[in-house]
Short mmCIF file of C-alpha atoms in Angstrom, two decimals:
data_model
loop_
_atom_site.label_atom_id
_atom_site.label_comp_id
_atom_site.label_asym_id
_atom_site.label_seq_id
_atom_site.Cartn_x
_atom_site.Cartn_y
_atom_site.Cartn_z
CA UNK E 175 -0.23 0.52 -0.01
CA UNK E 176 1.75 3.37 -1.16
CA UNK E 177 1.29 6.40 1.21
CA UNK E 178 1.63 9.92 0.49
CA UNK E 179 4.04 12.04 1.61
CA UNK E 180 2.14 13.35 4.51
CA UNK E 181 1.39 10.91 6.02
CA UNK E 182 3.93 9.30 9.04
CA UNK E 183 5.35 6.22 8.14
CA UNK E 184 7.06 3.87 11.21
CA UNK E 185 10.16 2.91 9.52
CA UNK E 186 10.70 -1.37 9.91
CA UNK E 187 13.70 -1.80 12.43
CA UNK E 188 14.80 -5.05 10.51
CA UNK E 189 15.59 -5.27 7.13
CA UNK E 190 12.89 -7.07 4.98
CA UNK E 191 12.52 -9.16 3.24
CA UNK E 192 13.65 -11.84 5.31
CA UNK E 193 16.65 -14.17 3.34
CA UNK E 194 15.19 -17.43 3.29
CA UNK E 195 17.26 -19.08 5.92
CA UNK E 196 16.41 -16.64 8.34
CA UNK E 197 13.16 -16.39 7.55
CA UNK E 198 12.91 -20.48 8.20
CA UNK E 199 14.15 -19.96 11.73
CA UNK E 200 11.79 -17.08 12.37
CA UNK E 201 8.87 -19.19 11.67
CA UNK E 202 10.02 -22.27 13.73
CA UNK E 203 10.95 -20.37 16.49
CA UNK E 204 7.94 -18.23 16.55
CA UNK E 205 5.51 -21.03 16.32
CA UNK E 206 7.47 -22.63 19.47
CA UNK E 207 7.43 -19.27 21.12
CA UNK E 208 3.47 -18.45 20.23
CA UNK E 209 2.45 -22.02 21.80
CA UNK E 210 4.95 -20.88 24.59
CA UNK E 211 3.24 -18.00 25.95
CA UNK E 212 -0.17 -19.08 25.48
CA UNK E 213 -1.46 -18.29 22.00
CA UNK E 214 -2.60 -21.69 20.95
CA UNK E 215 -5.69 -23.67 20.55
CA UNK E 216 -7.27 -27.13 19.44
CA UNK E 217 -7.50 -28.11 16.25
CA UNK E 218 -10.74 -27.81 14.34
CA UNK E 219 -9.67 -30.64 11.59
CA UNK E 220 -8.19 -33.68 14.30
CA UNK E 221 -9.30 -32.19 17.80
CA UNK E 222 -7.69 -33.86 20.60
CA UNK E 223 -7.15 -32.71 24.15
CA UNK E 224 -4.10 -33.83 25.20
CA UNK E 225 -2.00 -31.38 22.28
CA UNK E 226 -2.30 -28.12 20.63
CA UNK E 227 -1.19 -25.42 17.92
CA UNK E 228 -0.32 -22.31 17.56
CA UNK E 229 -2.86 -19.83 17.04
CA UNK E 230 -2.65 -17.81 13.72
CA UNK E 231 -0.52 -14.76 13.76
CA UNK E 232 1.76 -12.62 11.56
CA UNK E 233 5.56 -12.26 12.05
CA UNK E 234 5.87 -8.82 11.97
CA UNK E 235 3.35 -5.87 13.15
CA UNK E 236 1.69 -3.32 11.20
CA UNK E 237 1.82 0.22 12.09
CA UNK E 238 -1.88 1.75 12.90
CA UNK E 239 -2.89 5.38 12.66
CA UNK E 240 -3.10 6.58 16.50
CA UNK E 241 -5.47 9.09 15.09
CA UNK E 242 -8.14 6.85 14.24
CA UNK E 243 -7.14 4.15 17.10
CA UNK E 244 -8.37 7.11 19.28
CA UNK E 245 -11.52 7.60 17.18
CA UNK E 246 -12.56 3.17 17.87
CA UNK E 247 -11.45 3.73 21.78
CA UNK E 248 -13.67 7.03 22.03
CA UNK E 249 -16.31 5.27 19.84
CA UNK E 250 -16.27 2.00 21.30
CA UNK E 251 -18.99 2.86 24.95
CA UNK E 252 -21.47 4.04 22.26
CA UNK E 253 -21.08 0.50 20.65
CA UNK E 254 -20.96 -0.98 23.66
CA UNK E 255 -24.21 0.34 24.98
CA UNK E 256 -25.59 -0.10 21.20
CA UNK E 257 -24.93 -4.23 21.75
CA UNK E 258 -26.20 -4.63 25.30
CA UNK E 259 -29.65 -2.91 23.95
CA UNK E 260 -29.75 -5.07 21.15
CA UNK E 261 -28.72 -7.81 23.98
CA UNK E 262 -31.71 -6.78 25.71
CA UNK E 263 -34.87 -6.41 23.12
CA UNK E 264 -36.55 -9.93 22.91
CA UNK E 265 -38.91 -8.69 20.08
CA UNK E 266 -36.05 -7.15 18.02
CA UNK E 267 -34.02 -10.63 18.85
CA UNK E 268 -37.15 -12.42 17.92
CA UNK E 269 -38.30 -10.97 14.62
CA UNK E 270 -34.40 -10.17 13.32
CA UNK E 271 -33.99 -14.01 13.67
CA UNK E 272 -37.11 -15.53 12.57
CA UNK E 273 -35.60 -16.35 8.87
CA UNK E 274 -32.32 -17.02 10.69
CA UNK E 275 -32.85 -20.26 12.39
CA UNK E 276 -34.46 -21.76 9.83
CA UNK E 277 -31.42 -22.52 7.63
CA UNK E 278 -28.31 -21.49 10.18
CA UNK E 279 -28.14 -24.87 13.16
CA UNK E 280 -25.91 -22.83 15.24
CA UNK E 281 -28.04 -19.56 15.63
CA UNK E 282 -31.01 -21.94 15.86
CA UNK E 283 -29.67 -23.76 18.68
CA UNK E 284 -28.58 -20.35 20.81
CA UNK E 285 -31.78 -19.23 19.81
CA UNK E 286 -33.53 -22.16 21.37
CA UNK E 287 -30.87 -21.32 24.76
CA UNK E 288 -31.62 -17.81 25.06
CA UNK E 289 -35.90 -18.69 24.77
CA UNK E 290 -34.88 -21.50 27.95
CA UNK E 291 -32.86 -18.31 29.97
CA UNK E 292 -36.10 -16.44 29.22
CA UNK E 293 -38.60 -18.80 30.06
CA UNK E 294 -36.58 -19.38 33.37
CA UNK E 295 -35.49 -15.52 34.01
CA UNK E 296 -33.10 -13.81 34.65
CA UNK E 297 -31.13 -15.20 38.79
CA UNK E 298 -28.89 -12.01 38.14
CA UNK E 299 -29.38 -8.19 37.62
CA UNK E 300 -25.59 -7.42 36.70
CA UNK E 301 -24.69 -9.36 32.70
CA UNK E 302 -21.45 -8.75 31.58
CA UNK E 303 -21.24 -8.83 27.60
CA UNK E 304 -17.52 -9.97 25.99
CA UNK E 305 -17.45 -8.31 22.51
CA UNK E 306 -14.80 -7.90 20.09
CA UNK E 307 -14.78 -5.23 17.61
CA UNK E 308 -12.62 -5.91 14.20
CA UNK E 309 -11.73 -3.02 12.27
CA UNK E 310 -9.72 -2.25 9.21
CA UNK E 311 -8.52 0.63 7.63
CA UNK E 312 -9.90 2.53 4.67
CA UNK E 313 -7.06 3.22 2.25
CA UNK E 314 -8.82 3.59 -1.19
CA UNK E 315 -11.34 6.48 -1.28
CA UNK E 316 -11.49 8.50 -4.33
CA UNK E 317 -12.38 11.97 -2.38
CA UNK E 318 -9.02 11.84 -0.63
CA UNK E 319 -7.30 10.24 -3.90
CA UNK E 320 -8.29 12.35 -7.12
CA UNK E 321 -6.13 10.25 -9.35
CA UNK E 322 -7.58 7.24 -8.06
CA UNK E 323 -11.24 8.33 -9.00
CA UNK E 324 -10.03 10.07 -12.49
CA UNK E 325 -8.64 6.58 -13.68
CA UNK E 326 -11.80 4.73 -12.37
CA UNK E 327 -14.17 7.16 -14.50
CA UNK E 328 -11.88 6.50 -17.35
CA UNK E 329 -12.47 2.78 -16.87
CA UNK E 330 -15.71 2.96 -16.70
CA UNK E 331 -17.09 4.57 -20.56
CA UNK E 332 -16.67 7.69 -22.38
CA UNK E 333 -20.47 9.31 -21.72
CA UNK E 334 -19.03 12.24 -19.56
CA UNK E 335 -15.29 12.15 -20.24
CA UNK E 336 -14.78 15.53 -20.71
CA UNK E 337 -17.10 16.97 -17.65
CA UNK E 338 -15.62 14.26 -15.84
CA UNK E 339 -12.38 15.18 -16.46
CA UNK E 340 -12.47 18.60 -15.84
CA UNK E 341 -14.08 18.61 -12.78
CA UNK E 342 -11.47 15.66 -11.84
CA UNK E 343 -8.64 17.54 -13.10
CA UNK E 344 -9.86 20.72 -10.36
CA UNK E 345 -10.62 18.65 -7.86
CA UNK E 346 -6.25 16.99 -8.17
CA UNK E 347 -5.78 21.15 -8.80
CA UNK E 348 -7.24 21.69 -5.31
CA UNK E 349 -5.45 18.93 -3.27
CA UNK E 350 -1.70 19.89 -4.62
CA UNK E 351 -2.76 23.25 -3.78
CA UNK E 352 -3.48 22.58 -0.30
CA UNK E 353 -0.54 20.37 0.42
CA UNK E 354 1.77 23.61 -1.20
CA UNK E 355 -0.60 25.70 1.45
CA UNK E 356 -0.11 23.57 4.39
CA UNK E 357 4.24 23.23 2.89
CA UNK E 358 3.96 26.92 2.60
CA UNK E 359 2.18 27.00 6.50
CA UNK E 360 2.72 24.32 8.81
CA UNK E 361 0.89 26.20 11.66
CA UNK E 362 -2.22 25.60 9.23
CA UNK E 363 -5.01 23.68 10.06
CA UNK E 364 -5.02 20.69 7.32
CA UNK E 365 -7.69 20.50 5.09
CA UNK E 366 -9.90 16.95 4.21
CA UNK E 367 -7.84 16.82 0.83
CA UNK E 368 -3.94 15.14 0.97
CA UNK E 369 -1.85 14.95 -1.79
CA UNK E 370 -3.03 13.52 -4.84
CA UNK E 371 -1.54 10.47 -4.91
CA UNK E 372 -2.52 7.57 -6.97
CA UNK E 373 -3.66 5.62 -3.45
CA UNK E 374 -3.97 7.65 0.46
CA UNK E 375 -2.23 5.83 2.67
CA UNK E 376 -5.44 5.95 4.61
CA UNK E 377 -8.67 7.58 5.26
CA UNK E 378 -10.45 6.30 8.09
CA UNK E 379 -11.21 2.87 9.65
CA UNK E 380 -14.14 0.51 9.36
CA UNK E 381 -16.19 -1.35 11.53
CA UNK E 382 -16.02 -4.50 10.19
CA UNK E 383 -18.17 -6.64 12.61
CA UNK E 384 -18.66 -7.52 16.22
CA UNK E 385 -17.30 -10.96 17.53
CA UNK E 386 -18.91 -12.87 20.92
CA UNK E 387 -18.34 -16.23 20.69
CA UNK E 388 -14.45 -15.44 19.37
CA UNK E 389 -13.96 -12.95 22.71
CA UNK E 390 -12.03 -15.78 24.18
CA UNK E 391 -9.25 -14.36 22.01
CA UNK E 392 -8.95 -12.16 23.42
CA UNK E 393 -5.82 -12.68 24.58
CA UNK E 394 -4.48 -13.02 21.30
CA UNK E 395 -4.17 -9.26 21.23
CA UNK E 396 -0.92 -8.97 23.75
CA UNK E 397 0.10 -12.46 23.11
CA UNK E 398 0.25 -10.82 19.26
CA UNK E 399 2.73 -8.14 20.64
CA UNK E 400 4.98 -10.09 22.40
CA UNK E 401 5.22 -12.81 19.81
CA UNK E 402 6.58 -10.06 17.36
CA UNK E 403 8.64 -8.76 19.39
CA UNK E 404 10.45 -11.99 19.68
CA UNK E 405 10.54 -12.14 15.94
CA UNK E 406 11.64 -8.70 15.18
CA UNK E 407 14.80 -9.38 18.18
CA UNK E 408 15.81 -12.68 16.54
CA UNK E 409 15.85 -11.43 13.14
CA UNK E 410 17.75 -8.46 14.51
CA UNK E 411 20.12 -11.24 16.05
CA UNK E 412 20.16 -12.98 13.23
CA UNK E 413 21.25 -10.23 10.66
CA UNK E 414 24.09 -9.11 13.04
CA UNK E 415 25.25 -12.69 14.55
CA UNK E 416 24.31 -12.30 17.39
CA UNK E 417 24.60 -15.65 19.92
CA UNK E 418 21.19 -15.30 21.57
CA UNK E 419 17.93 -13.51 21.09
CA UNK E 420 14.65 -12.90 22.93
CA UNK E 421 13.19 -16.40 21.85
CA UNK E 422 15.62 -17.97 23.55
CA UNK E 423 15.42 -16.55 26.56
CA UNK E 424 13.44 -17.61 29.78
CA UNK E 425 10.36 -14.98 29.20
#
């Protein structure tokens, strides 16, 4: 994903891509490290109570814009309240899932449990919802990337190409002017437009889904941090030919 010149990027502390022999060693040690530090799960295809597999993970972390992360945190209490209200709205749940439970066995079983709980009544006044919000960055915003919008309009057809092309060029010129103005006056507040690049680094995050069942994997967040720290340390150790690395230490 390309980034425009106004987007700060956290540079990698290791040289990528890794050499093949280094990559093989990093992967092998990372798998062991993951299992030893709680990033493990039962196999879905060959379940056994006596064995564990490592949970899926990535070797190196990806940077996430602080501004968008803080927006997500600020919005989370509102989403929590929404989910709480939905969970306690019997009419809404029954109506919404009426057709789903006819074709989805898993949802139908959960709904039957829900009905039984309602019939027996709640014994506790306090309830706890464990939710996991999945967020992803939107990286292809036409209003922030005039060139993308222009190329898309050209590929779509030639009906109003002349007029649309003029409008696109005007937006692109405005974006460039905004960028130059920001450079000339660093204290000026940035506008909504970025420099006209082929693809903006991002414009905002999107709420992809909200998970309840998968909340059991909530610990994979902090676990992933330690795994990636291990991978980075090991990669750096291999590149510098050091005699030890973080993965070999009893942490």
